[in-house]
Short mmCIF file of C-alpha atoms in Angstrom, two decimals:
data_model
loop_
_atom_site.label_atom_id
_atom_site.label_comp_id
_atom_site.label_asym_id
_atom_site.label_seq_id
_atom_site.Cartn_x
_atom_site.Cartn_y
_atom_site.Cartn_z
CA UNK A 137 -0.79 -15.24 -6.27
CA UNK A 138 1.96 -12.73 -5.03
CA UNK A 139 2.46 -9.21 -6.13
CA UNK A 140 5.37 -10.16 -8.48
CA UNK A 141 2.92 -12.01 -10.47
CA UNK A 142 1.57 -8.54 -11.73
CA UNK A 143 4.82 -8.05 -13.90
CA UNK A 144 4.34 -8.80 -17.39
CA UNK A 145 5.80 -11.73 -18.85
CA UNK A 146 7.80 -9.80 -21.49
CA UNK A 147 9.28 -7.53 -18.88
CA UNK A 148 10.21 -10.48 -16.78
CA UNK A 149 11.90 -12.23 -19.83
CA UNK A 150 13.62 -8.88 -20.58
CA UNK A 151 14.98 -8.82 -16.99
CA UNK A 152 15.97 -12.55 -17.42
CA UNK A 153 18.29 -11.76 -20.22
CA UNK A 154 19.80 -8.77 -18.27
CA UNK A 155 23.64 -8.89 -17.75
CA UNK A 156 23.33 -9.57 -13.93
CA UNK A 157 21.22 -12.50 -14.52
CA UNK A 158 23.33 -14.07 -17.25
CA UNK A 159 26.34 -13.46 -14.99
CA UNK A 160 24.51 -15.25 -12.22
CA UNK A 161 23.76 -18.15 -14.49
CA UNK A 162 27.15 -18.23 -16.04
CA UNK A 163 29.31 -18.07 -13.03
CA UNK A 164 27.88 -16.70 -9.82
CA UNK A 165 29.94 -14.64 -7.46
CA UNK A 166 33.70 -14.38 -6.61
CA UNK A 167 35.88 -16.83 -8.20
CA UNK A 168 33.27 -18.17 -10.56
CA UNK A 169 32.58 -14.57 -11.97
CA UNK A 170 36.29 -14.06 -12.43
CA UNK A 171 36.72 -17.29 -14.29
CA UNK A 172 33.61 -16.55 -16.66
CA UNK A 173 35.28 -13.22 -17.32
CA UNK A 174 38.55 -14.81 -18.18
CA UNK A 175 37.08 -17.40 -20.40
CA UNK A 176 35.21 -14.58 -22.25
CA UNK A 177 38.16 -12.63 -22.70
CA UNK A 178 39.99 -15.72 -24.22
CA UNK A 179 37.07 -16.13 -26.64
CA UNK A 180 37.28 -12.58 -27.79
CA UNK A 181 40.99 -12.82 -28.16
CA UNK A 182 40.50 -16.06 -30.16
CA UNK A 183 38.04 -14.40 -32.48
CA UNK A 184 40.43 -11.54 -33.07
CA UNK A 185 43.50 -13.83 -33.80
CA UNK A 186 41.62 -16.07 -36.11
CA UNK A 187 40.10 -12.86 -37.88
CA UNK A 188 43.57 -11.38 -38.15
CA UNK A 189 45.15 -14.60 -39.55
CA UNK A 190 42.34 -15.02 -42.16
CA UNK A 191 42.68 -11.40 -43.10
CA UNK A 192 46.48 -11.48 -43.58
CA UNK A 193 47.07 -14.88 -44.95
CA UNK A 194 44.23 -15.95 -47.26
CA UNK A 195 43.02 -14.59 -50.57
CA UNK A 196 39.61 -14.24 -48.74
CA UNK A 197 41.42 -11.36 -46.69
CA UNK A 198 40.37 -8.52 -48.71
CA UNK A 199 36.59 -9.25 -48.22
CA UNK A 200 36.75 -9.50 -44.37
CA UNK A 201 39.41 -6.91 -43.61
CA UNK A 202 41.24 -7.74 -40.38
CA UNK A 203 41.31 -6.34 -36.72
CA UNK A 204 44.42 -4.25 -37.03
CA UNK A 205 43.41 -2.55 -40.16
CA UNK A 206 39.90 -1.90 -38.68
CA UNK A 207 41.63 -0.29 -35.49
CA UNK A 208 43.91 1.68 -37.71
CA UNK A 209 40.74 3.00 -39.72
CA UNK A 210 39.02 3.86 -36.49
CA UNK A 211 42.10 5.78 -35.41
CA UNK A 212 42.25 7.68 -38.63
CA UNK A 213 38.64 8.65 -38.35
CA UNK A 214 39.27 9.67 -34.72
CA UNK A 215 42.12 12.00 -35.76
CA UNK A 216 40.39 13.47 -38.76
CA UNK A 217 37.19 14.06 -36.70
CA UNK A 218 35.17 11.97 -39.15
CA UNK A 219 34.34 9.53 -36.32
CA UNK A 220 32.81 12.20 -34.04
CA UNK A 221 30.93 13.83 -36.90
CA UNK A 222 29.44 10.35 -37.97
CA UNK A 223 28.65 9.42 -34.52
CA UNK A 224 27.04 12.73 -33.68
CA UNK A 225 24.75 12.60 -36.63
CA UNK A 226 23.79 8.93 -36.26
CA UNK A 227 23.52 9.00 -32.48
CA UNK A 228 21.37 12.20 -32.50
CA UNK A 229 18.91 10.65 -35.19
CA UNK A 230 18.79 7.49 -33.10
CA UNK A 231 17.96 9.25 -29.89
CA UNK A 232 15.50 11.85 -31.37
CA UNK A 233 13.70 9.06 -33.13
CA UNK A 234 13.69 6.74 -30.04
CA UNK A 235 12.31 9.69 -27.96
CA UNK A 236 9.70 10.50 -30.39
CA UNK A 237 8.71 6.87 -30.93
CA UNK A 238 8.57 6.29 -27.19
CA UNK A 239 6.32 9.27 -26.49
CA UNK A 240 4.00 8.75 -29.36
CA UNK A 241 3.85 5.06 -29.05
CA UNK A 242 3.38 5.18 -25.14
CA UNK A 243 0.77 7.89 -25.17
CA UNK A 244 -1.35 5.96 -27.93
CA UNK A 245 -0.89 2.71 -25.95
CA UNK A 246 -2.19 4.16 -22.76
CA UNK A 247 -4.90 6.03 -24.61
CA UNK A 248 -6.14 2.99 -26.63
CA UNK A 249 -5.72 0.75 -23.69
CA UNK A 250 -7.58 3.03 -21.31
CA UNK A 251 -10.46 3.54 -23.47
CA UNK A 252 -11.12 -0.13 -24.21
CA UNK A 253 -13.94 0.53 -26.76
CA UNK A 254 -11.65 2.75 -28.90
CA UNK A 255 -8.79 0.25 -28.82
CA UNK A 256 -11.02 -2.80 -29.77
CA UNK A 257 -12.47 -0.64 -32.68
CA UNK A 258 -9.07 0.26 -33.99
CA UNK A 259 -7.22 -2.91 -33.37
CA UNK A 260 -7.66 -4.54 -36.96
CA UNK A 261 -6.33 -1.22 -38.42
CA UNK A 262 -3.34 -1.06 -36.16
CA UNK A 263 -2.63 -4.81 -36.90
CA UNK A 264 -2.84 -4.23 -40.56
CA UNK A 265 -0.50 -1.36 -40.36
CA UNK A 266 1.96 -3.22 -38.14
CA UNK A 267 2.11 -6.06 -40.83
CA UNK A 268 3.77 -3.85 -43.45
CA UNK A 269 7.45 -4.42 -43.30
CA UNK A 270 7.95 -1.02 -42.05
CA UNK A 271 11.59 -0.53 -43.58
CA UNK A 272 9.79 -0.58 -46.93
CA UNK A 273 8.34 2.73 -45.92
CA UNK A 274 11.78 4.37 -46.03
CA UNK A 275 11.38 5.76 -49.68
CA UNK A 276 8.08 7.13 -48.76
CA UNK A 277 9.59 8.89 -45.83
CA UNK A 278 12.12 10.44 -48.06
CA UNK A 279 9.39 11.85 -50.24
CA UNK A 280 7.48 13.13 -47.33
CA UNK A 281 10.15 14.56 -45.25
CA UNK A 282 12.96 15.54 -47.56
CA UNK A 283 16.53 14.20 -47.57
CA UNK A 284 17.86 15.96 -44.32
CA UNK A 285 17.94 14.23 -40.97
CA UNK A 286 14.22 14.46 -40.55
CA UNK A 287 13.12 11.48 -42.49
CA UNK A 288 15.76 9.25 -40.63
CA UNK A 289 14.35 10.49 -37.32
CA UNK A 290 10.75 9.68 -38.47
CA UNK A 291 11.86 6.16 -39.75
CA UNK A 292 13.46 5.47 -36.40
CA UNK A 293 10.60 6.76 -34.55
CA UNK A 294 8.08 4.56 -36.50
CA UNK A 295 9.91 1.46 -35.81
CA UNK A 296 10.24 2.22 -32.13
CA UNK A 297 6.82 3.71 -31.75
CA UNK A 298 4.94 0.58 -32.96
CA UNK A 299 6.99 -1.65 -30.47
CA UNK A 300 6.30 0.68 -27.67
CA UNK A 301 2.68 1.00 -28.59
CA UNK A 302 2.14 -2.85 -28.53
CA UNK A 303 3.96 -3.41 -25.38
CA UNK A 304 2.06 -0.66 -23.47
CA UNK A 305 -1.34 -1.50 -25.03
CA UNK A 306 -0.73 -5.16 -24.26
CA UNK A 307 0.04 -4.15 -20.80
CA UNK A 308 -3.25 -2.21 -20.28
CA UNK A 309 -5.07 -5.51 -21.03
CA UNK A 310 -3.27 -7.34 -18.31
CA UNK A 311 -3.96 -4.86 -15.42
CA UNK A 312 -5.61 -6.94 -12.63
CA UNK A 313 -9.39 -6.15 -12.76
CA UNK A 314 -9.82 -7.04 -8.98
CA UNK A 315 -7.02 -4.84 -8.04
CA UNK A 316 -8.66 -1.85 -9.91
CA UNK A 317 -12.02 -2.72 -8.20
CA UNK A 318 -10.33 -2.67 -4.74
CA UNK A 319 -8.67 0.67 -5.34
CA UNK A 320 -11.88 2.11 -6.50
CA UNK A 321 -13.59 0.95 -3.37
CA UNK A 322 -10.78 2.77 -1.43
CA UNK A 323 -11.97 5.88 -3.15
CA UNK A 324 -10.19 6.21 -6.50
CA UNK A 325 -11.78 7.76 -9.53
CA UNK A 326 -10.86 7.14 -12.91
CA UNK A 327 -7.95 9.68 -13.08
CA UNK A 328 -6.54 8.36 -9.68
CA UNK A 329 -6.78 4.72 -10.99
CA UNK A 330 -4.82 5.68 -14.15
CA UNK A 331 -2.28 7.85 -12.02
CA UNK A 332 -1.69 5.61 -9.02
CA UNK A 333 -2.16 2.16 -10.49
CA UNK A 334 -2.06 2.01 -14.35
CA UNK A 335 1.00 4.29 -15.15
CA UNK A 336 3.29 2.67 -12.43
CA UNK A 337 2.12 -0.70 -13.44
CA UNK A 338 2.79 0.17 -17.17
CA UNK A 339 6.32 1.25 -16.51
CA UNK A 340 7.48 -2.33 -16.54
CA UNK A 341 5.94 -2.90 -19.92
CA UNK A 342 7.29 0.31 -21.25
CA UNK A 343 10.74 -0.76 -20.20
CA UNK A 344 10.34 -4.07 -21.91
CA UNK A 345 9.37 -2.10 -25.03
CA UNK A 346 12.14 0.28 -24.72
CA UNK A 347 14.58 -2.49 -24.56
CA UNK A 348 13.09 -4.20 -27.62
CA UNK A 349 12.80 -0.75 -29.43
CA UNK A 350 16.33 0.40 -28.87
CA UNK A 351 18.19 -1.39 -31.70
CA UNK A 352 15.35 -0.65 -33.93
CA UNK A 353 15.97 3.00 -33.36
CA UNK A 354 19.58 2.35 -34.61
CA UNK A 355 18.32 0.40 -37.54
CA UNK A 356 15.92 3.07 -38.57
CA UNK A 357 18.75 5.80 -38.43
CA UNK A 358 21.20 3.52 -40.29
CA UNK A 359 18.80 2.40 -43.11
CA UNK A 360 17.77 6.11 -43.54
CA UNK A 361 21.36 7.00 -44.03
CA UNK A 362 21.89 4.09 -46.45
CA UNK A 363 19.02 5.43 -48.67
CA UNK A 364 20.03 9.16 -49.02
CA UNK A 365 22.43 11.09 -46.99
CA UNK A 366 25.78 12.75 -46.88
CA UNK A 367 26.74 12.22 -43.24
CA UNK A 368 26.44 9.66 -40.42
CA UNK A 369 27.82 6.15 -39.82
CA UNK A 370 25.43 4.64 -42.08
CA UNK A 371 26.50 6.80 -44.76
CA UNK A 372 30.10 6.07 -44.08
CA UNK A 373 29.46 2.24 -44.24
CA UNK A 374 27.69 2.55 -47.31
CA UNK A 375 30.18 4.84 -48.99
CA UNK A 376 33.13 2.45 -47.97
CA UNK A 377 31.27 -0.62 -49.34
CA UNK A 378 30.73 1.13 -52.71
CA UNK A 379 34.54 1.64 -53.05
CA UNK A 380 35.28 -2.12 -51.86
CA UNK A 381 36.77 -0.43 -48.76
CA UNK A 382 36.07 -3.44 -46.30
CA UNK A 383 38.34 -1.69 -43.45
CA UNK A 384 35.97 1.21 -43.64
CA UNK A 385 32.83 -1.02 -43.58
CA UNK A 386 33.93 -2.95 -40.67
CA UNK A 387 35.22 0.19 -38.82
CA UNK A 388 31.72 1.72 -39.23
CA UNK A 389 30.07 -1.71 -37.94
CA UNK A 390 32.33 -1.70 -34.95
CA UNK A 391 31.59 1.83 -34.02
CA UNK A 392 27.84 1.12 -34.39
CA UNK A 393 28.00 -1.92 -32.27
CA UNK A 394 29.77 0.02 -29.61
CA UNK A 395 27.01 2.68 -29.64
CA UNK A 396 24.37 0.14 -29.48
CA UNK A 397 25.81 -1.71 -26.50
CA UNK A 398 26.54 1.41 -24.47
CA UNK A 399 22.88 2.65 -25.07
CA UNK A 400 21.64 -0.84 -23.93
CA UNK A 401 23.67 -0.73 -20.78
CA UNK A 402 22.48 2.70 -19.92
CA UNK A 403 18.89 1.60 -20.56
CA UNK A 404 19.42 -1.47 -18.37
CA UNK A 405 20.84 0.67 -15.53
CA UNK A 406 17.96 3.06 -15.78
CA UNK A 407 15.44 0.20 -15.65
CA UNK A 408 17.15 -1.22 -12.49
CA UNK A 409 16.74 2.18 -10.84
CA UNK A 410 13.20 2.79 -11.91
CA UNK A 411 11.79 -0.77 -11.49
CA UNK A 412 13.71 -1.58 -8.33
CA UNK A 413 10.57 -2.63 -6.59
CA UNK A 414 10.12 -5.70 -8.96
CA UNK A 415 12.80 -7.37 -6.98
CA UNK A 416 14.90 -10.22 -7.99
CA UNK A 417 12.15 -12.78 -7.57
CA UNK A 418 11.04 -12.63 -11.18
CA UNK B 107 -17.19 -5.57 22.73
CA UNK B 108 -15.59 -7.71 25.36
CA UNK B 109 -18.44 -6.98 27.72
CA UNK B 110 -20.85 -9.98 27.99
CA UNK B 111 -24.13 -8.35 26.80
CA UNK B 112 -22.58 -7.42 23.55
CA UNK B 113 -21.02 -10.70 22.81
CA UNK B 114 -24.09 -12.33 21.41
CA UNK B 115 -24.72 -12.05 17.69
CA UNK B 116 -28.50 -11.60 18.02
CA UNK B 117 -28.18 -8.57 20.32
CA UNK B 118 -26.08 -6.79 17.79
CA UNK B 119 -28.17 -7.77 14.81
CA UNK B 120 -31.06 -5.56 15.73
CA UNK B 121 -29.13 -2.48 14.63
CA UNK B 122 -29.11 -3.62 11.01
CA UNK B 123 -26.14 -2.05 9.45
CA UNK B 124 -26.52 -4.11 6.23
CA UNK B 125 -29.83 -5.67 5.09
CA UNK B 126 -30.52 -7.95 2.12
CA UNK B 127 -34.20 -8.45 1.60
CA UNK B 128 -35.33 -11.12 -1.11
CA UNK B 129 -32.12 -10.75 -3.09
CA UNK B 130 -31.68 -12.73 -6.26
CA UNK B 131 -28.70 -12.69 -8.61
CA UNK B 132 -28.31 -13.95 -12.07
CA UNK B 133 -25.33 -13.96 -14.34
CA UNK B 134 -26.88 -14.45 -17.81
CA UNK B 135 -29.04 -17.59 -17.58
CA UNK B 136 -27.37 -18.83 -14.50
CA UNK B 137 -29.14 -17.91 -11.17
CA UNK B 138 -26.66 -18.08 -8.27
CA UNK B 139 -28.77 -16.67 -5.61
CA UNK B 140 -32.40 -16.64 -5.05
CA UNK B 141 -34.66 -14.86 -2.31
CA UNK B 142 -31.87 -14.32 0.11
CA UNK B 143 -32.53 -12.47 3.30
CA UNK B 144 -29.89 -11.53 5.71
CA UNK B 145 -29.25 -8.75 8.19
CA UNK B 146 -25.82 -7.89 9.54
CA UNK B 147 -25.50 -5.60 12.60
CA UNK B 148 -23.22 -2.86 13.53
CA UNK B 149 -19.95 -4.09 14.93
CA UNK B 150 -21.10 -7.81 14.25
CA UNK B 151 -18.75 -10.37 13.00
CA UNK B 152 -20.56 -12.87 10.62
CA UNK B 153 -18.88 -15.68 8.96
CA UNK B 154 -20.65 -16.97 5.66
CA UNK B 155 -19.98 -20.58 4.66
CA UNK B 156 -21.40 -22.84 1.98
CA UNK B 157 -20.25 -24.80 -1.10
CA UNK B 158 -18.63 -23.06 -4.11
CA UNK B 159 -20.92 -21.38 -6.67
CA UNK B 160 -23.57 -20.49 -3.94
CA UNK B 161 -22.96 -16.71 -4.47
CA UNK B 162 -20.90 -16.15 -1.36
CA UNK B 163 -18.58 -13.85 -3.19
CA UNK B 164 -21.54 -12.26 -4.93
CA UNK B 165 -22.95 -11.35 -1.59
CA UNK B 166 -19.69 -9.35 -0.85
CA UNK B 167 -19.80 -7.74 -4.20
CA UNK B 168 -23.34 -6.57 -3.82
CA UNK B 169 -22.72 -5.11 -0.35
CA UNK B 170 -19.81 -3.14 -1.90
CA UNK B 171 -21.62 -2.05 -4.82
CA UNK B 172 -19.41 -3.84 -7.33
CA UNK B 173 -22.25 -6.00 -8.33
CA UNK B 174 -26.03 -5.18 -8.41
CA UNK B 175 -28.86 -7.49 -7.28
CA UNK B 176 -31.01 -8.69 -10.05
CA UNK B 177 -34.07 -8.52 -7.84
CA UNK B 178 -34.58 -7.62 -4.27
CA UNK B 179 -32.88 -4.88 -2.19
CA UNK B 180 -29.46 -4.51 -0.56
CA UNK B 181 -29.36 -1.57 1.77
CA UNK B 182 -26.60 -0.03 3.84
CA UNK B 183 -27.46 2.16 6.84
CA UNK B 184 -31.19 2.04 5.68
CA UNK B 185 -30.45 3.16 2.17
CA UNK B 186 -30.33 1.09 -0.93
CA UNK B 187 -26.83 0.54 -2.21
CA UNK B 188 -26.29 2.16 -5.68
CA UNK B 189 -22.80 2.69 -7.02
CA UNK B 190 -19.56 1.90 -5.00
CA UNK B 191 -20.06 1.81 -1.34
CA UNK B 192 -16.98 3.64 0.04
CA UNK B 193 -17.65 2.59 3.65
CA UNK B 194 -16.63 -0.85 3.03
CA UNK B 195 -12.97 -2.31 3.06
CA UNK B 196 -12.63 -5.29 0.80
CA UNK B 197 -9.95 -7.89 1.41
CA UNK B 198 -9.48 -10.74 -0.94
CA UNK B 199 -7.41 -14.04 -0.95
CA UNK B 200 -4.72 -12.25 -2.96
CA UNK B 201 -3.16 -9.27 -1.07
CA UNK B 202 -3.27 -7.05 -4.11
CA UNK B 203 -0.61 -4.64 -2.89
CA UNK B 204 0.99 -2.27 -5.22
CA UNK B 205 4.35 -3.74 -5.75
CA UNK B 206 5.96 -0.22 -6.43
CA UNK B 207 4.90 1.05 -3.07
CA UNK B 208 6.53 0.40 0.43
CA UNK B 209 4.38 -1.20 3.04
CA UNK B 210 3.96 2.27 4.60
CA UNK B 211 2.96 3.66 1.32
CA UNK B 212 0.60 0.90 0.59
CA UNK B 213 -1.21 1.81 3.85
CA UNK B 214 -1.01 5.39 2.71
CA UNK B 215 -2.90 4.84 -0.55
CA UNK B 216 -6.58 4.95 0.49
CA UNK B 217 -5.74 8.03 2.69
CA UNK B 218 -4.21 9.70 -0.45
CA UNK B 219 -7.36 8.80 -2.37
CA UNK B 220 -9.62 10.22 0.33
CA UNK B 221 -7.80 13.42 0.40
CA UNK B 222 -6.15 13.34 3.90
CA UNK B 223 -3.65 16.03 4.88
CA UNK B 224 0.02 15.11 4.88
CA UNK B 225 0.48 15.19 8.62
CA UNK B 226 -2.87 13.34 9.31
CA UNK B 227 -1.77 10.49 6.79
CA UNK B 228 1.83 10.26 8.46
CA UNK B 229 0.21 9.92 11.75
CA UNK B 230 -2.50 7.32 10.78
CA UNK B 231 0.14 5.23 8.77
CA UNK B 232 2.34 5.11 12.02
CA UNK B 233 -0.60 3.98 14.10
CA UNK B 234 -1.51 1.27 11.55
CA UNK B 235 2.17 0.02 11.43
CA UNK B 236 2.21 -0.26 15.24
CA UNK B 237 -1.13 -2.00 15.27
CA UNK B 238 -0.23 -4.60 12.55
CA UNK B 239 3.24 -5.14 14.00
CA UNK B 240 4.97 -3.79 10.88
CA UNK B 241 7.04 -0.95 12.20
CA UNK B 242 10.25 -2.46 11.17
CA UNK B 243 9.01 -3.42 7.67
CA UNK B 244 7.52 0.19 6.84
CA UNK B 245 10.11 0.89 4.13
CA UNK B 246 10.13 -2.58 2.58
CA UNK B 247 8.70 -3.37 -0.72
CA UNK B 248 6.08 -6.17 -1.08
CA UNK B 249 8.64 -8.65 -2.73
CA UNK B 250 10.72 -8.29 0.37
CA UNK B 251 7.89 -9.31 2.67
CA UNK B 252 6.63 -12.86 3.61
CA UNK B 253 3.15 -13.94 2.92
CA UNK B 254 1.96 -13.24 6.24
CA UNK B 255 3.26 -9.73 6.39
CA UNK B 256 1.92 -8.93 3.00
CA UNK B 257 -1.56 -10.02 4.48
CA UNK B 258 -0.97 -7.70 7.36
CA UNK B 259 -0.30 -4.79 5.02
CA UNK B 260 -3.36 -5.56 3.09
CA UNK B 261 -5.48 -5.61 6.26
CA UNK B 262 -3.82 -2.46 7.66
CA UNK B 263 -4.34 -0.63 4.33
CA UNK B 264 -8.13 -1.16 4.73
CA UNK B 265 -8.36 -0.53 8.35
CA UNK B 266 -6.45 2.68 7.93
CA UNK B 267 -9.57 4.46 6.81
CA UNK B 268 -11.86 2.89 9.45
CA UNK B 269 -14.57 1.40 7.07
CA UNK B 270 -17.89 0.60 8.67
CA UNK B 271 -17.62 -2.93 7.40
CA UNK B 272 -14.82 -5.31 6.38
CA UNK B 273 -15.66 -7.68 3.62
CA UNK B 274 -13.20 -10.56 3.58
CA UNK B 275 -13.33 -13.20 0.86
CA UNK B 276 -11.40 -16.25 2.01
CA UNK B 277 -8.38 -14.00 3.05
CA UNK B 278 -6.34 -16.46 4.71
CA UNK B 279 -7.03 -19.46 2.38
CA UNK B 280 -3.47 -19.36 0.93
CA UNK B 281 -1.69 -19.29 4.16
CA UNK B 282 -0.28 -22.38 6.08
CA UNK B 283 -2.21 -23.56 9.17
CA UNK B 284 0.14 -22.12 11.75
CA UNK B 285 0.26 -18.57 10.20
CA UNK B 286 -3.66 -18.83 9.78
CA UNK B 287 -4.01 -19.17 13.44
CA UNK B 288 -1.82 -16.34 14.12
CA UNK B 289 -3.81 -14.08 11.74
CA UNK B 290 -7.12 -15.24 13.37
CA UNK B 291 -5.68 -13.96 16.73
CA UNK B 292 -4.48 -10.72 15.07
CA UNK B 293 -7.64 -10.11 13.20
CA UNK B 294 -9.66 -10.47 16.30
CA UNK B 295 -7.52 -8.16 18.25
CA UNK B 296 -7.61 -5.39 15.46
CA UNK B 297 -11.34 -5.93 15.17
CA UNK B 298 -11.86 -5.55 18.87
CA UNK B 299 -9.62 -2.30 18.82
CA UNK B 300 -11.54 -0.87 16.14
CA UNK B 301 -14.95 -1.37 18.01
CA UNK B 302 -17.48 -0.21 15.43
CA UNK B 303 -16.41 -2.27 12.34
CA UNK B 304 -18.64 -4.96 11.23
CA UNK B 305 -17.18 -8.00 9.33
CA UNK B 306 -18.45 -10.33 6.81
CA UNK B 307 -16.09 -13.15 6.46
CA UNK B 308 -16.51 -15.79 3.60
CA UNK B 309 -14.75 -19.00 4.16
CA UNK B 310 -14.82 -22.82 3.36
CA UNK B 311 -13.18 -23.47 6.78
CA UNK B 312 -15.82 -24.38 9.53
CA UNK B 313 -13.16 -24.19 12.33
CA UNK B 314 -12.24 -20.66 11.06
CA UNK B 315 -15.83 -19.63 11.00
CA UNK B 316 -16.61 -20.79 14.48
CA UNK B 317 -13.30 -19.24 15.79
CA UNK B 318 -13.93 -15.85 14.53
CA UNK B 319 -17.80 -15.22 14.29
CA UNK B 320 -20.58 -13.88 16.43
CA UNK B 321 -22.93 -15.69 13.80
CA UNK B 322 -22.13 -18.20 11.36
CA UNK B 323 -24.41 -18.12 8.14
CA UNK B 324 -24.80 -21.07 5.88
CA UNK B 325 -25.52 -20.29 2.27
CA UNK B 326 -26.51 -23.42 0.37
CA UNK B 327 -28.35 -24.73 -2.61
CA UNK B 328 -28.41 -23.93 -6.33
CA UNK B 329 -29.33 -21.13 -6.40
CA UNK B 330 -28.03 -20.23 -2.93
CA UNK B 331 -30.10 -19.12 -0.05
CA UNK B 332 -29.62 -18.80 3.60
CA UNK B 333 -30.00 -22.36 5.05
CA UNK B 334 -29.03 -21.69 8.74
CA UNK B 335 -27.98 -18.92 10.96
CA UNK B 336 -25.99 -20.15 13.98
CA UNK B 337 -25.09 -17.58 16.91
CA UNK B 338 -21.67 -18.58 18.35
CA UNK B 339 -21.95 -17.91 21.96
CA UNK B 340 -18.46 -18.17 23.00
CA UNK B 341 -17.15 -15.14 24.95
CA UNK B 342 -14.82 -12.63 23.84
CA UNK B 343 -12.04 -11.78 23.80
CA UNK B 344 -11.35 -15.47 22.62
CA UNK B 345 -8.32 -17.15 22.63
CA UNK B 346 -8.02 -18.68 19.11
CA UNK B 347 -6.20 -21.79 20.31
CA UNK B 348 -8.91 -22.45 23.10
CA UNK B 349 -12.07 -22.15 20.83
CA UNK B 350 -11.73 -25.81 19.74
CA UNK B 351 -11.87 -27.09 23.34
CA UNK B 352 -14.88 -24.96 24.27
CA UNK B 353 -17.86 -27.09 25.46
CA UNK B 354 -20.26 -25.85 22.73
CA UNK B 355 -17.66 -26.19 19.89
CA UNK B 356 -18.55 -29.82 18.87
CA UNK B 357 -22.29 -28.95 18.91
CA UNK B 358 -21.58 -25.95 16.59
CA UNK B 359 -19.43 -27.97 14.20
CA UNK B 360 -21.98 -30.78 13.98
CA UNK B 361 -24.84 -28.55 13.19
CA UNK B 362 -22.81 -26.69 10.54
CA UNK B 363 -21.60 -29.82 9.08
CA UNK B 364 -25.03 -31.25 8.72
CA UNK B 365 -26.53 -28.05 7.49
CA UNK B 366 -23.92 -28.41 4.50
CA UNK B 367 -25.57 -31.79 3.66
CA UNK B 368 -23.29 -34.22 5.63
CA UNK B 369 -24.89 -36.78 7.85
CA UNK B 370 -21.92 -37.72 10.15
CA UNK B 371 -19.63 -35.47 11.91
CA UNK B 372 -16.16 -36.21 11.14
CA UNK B 373 -13.01 -36.10 13.22
CA UNK B 374 -12.82 -32.49 12.89
CA UNK B 375 -15.61 -32.07 15.21
CA UNK B 376 -13.94 -33.47 18.27
#
């Protein structure tokens, strides 16, 4: 009915789960928001205390490490430069894979979506490919692309690419036919319809895909590093675990979690800027 | 258009901007329209009423070139319509604005598509914003606008390129009664200012049809054909709120009402 109904459901859902929305739901403005923040801090503190106690006082401790030891390890890594080196390798793999997957998946989605016949023709093959547990392709990628950074980038790109592709492709199927007809009557040719209607419209679907794909880029990079590598946070985690060094494992996980969260916040901020026209009504 | 000799539908009709002759339309096995004849004059305001499924929207689609007649001829300015007819402006029940464009830039869209120069576009958009009473909303996005304002943008967007004919498919059906009256008033004003634009307006609402039209066409039957053509001889400019107290209004209503297969006029006719 209204123009906002042209937003994809997935994108709308992705927006619903955005921080500002959950903040509104959890507490609202002013005092409510402050209370929410304090409660969350208390929960975090509680988790850290319980973790510390379990780590210090039980025999279980050596398997779960504890916050102080983890913090100390992250500090050691920071001083030795290991932290920055590992982050640089994993982050660059993640971002390159994310970018490559977005470009290839996005272009394929638009191409197959706009040329309906081609899309319909290839759909079963794409679904068959998609049904492969893609992580299982990692060994193959090592054979194809060597053991450097390239196979990890490709693994991340593939995981991301499929998600972006499906979102954008699905988006092209939901473009309003009546809208296209009206814009063509206003004088738009095929190229103008794509440029002025399809691409801006698909930006909402692209962002839904980006938000879903981001964690997968990190998964691709880390799994690639598990398999065969001599650098990166995935390598550091795997290395630590093979030496029963749980401090190192948890330190690596915390750093990965931080990277993932920061990237997600950046992406959400970018989405808010780009899709500002979608309003708050969705 | 306010002058008496041009207020009556039949005098305008002679010019024949749009002509449908023996037009039938089938979708698969289903015949929605059979042997329809209709002529619409330059600058004429025609309302089309009739039951659902009678091919009223199909009629608009054939004039615009979005649909082709199965048999018969649809001609525009004496030439058979083939392919999209870029002289029409089409307005549907949904406003179909681009949500990523401001009101001003939505109005600008058809001008961009038609290759207008930057300065010409800016000037035309300003004119249209003023005409539709949207100056203060120029930089608002559709989600920030009310239903009535969005409707004004969608009408302004089409009027911007001065089409020879406006095709309107129940454009105000989703608005509340008061807003609808206001939109009728504004549509008549804009149409009278534009002077040459013909309007083909599909509606279910007989009051709306009598209020707006030079001529009301009833399309009825399965498949649909023209059942009645009723000239509405109420002087222009019309005040929308006065139309229902016009001496001939009850008669018009009753004739349309019975053409639609009803025997007794209802309270709506008084």
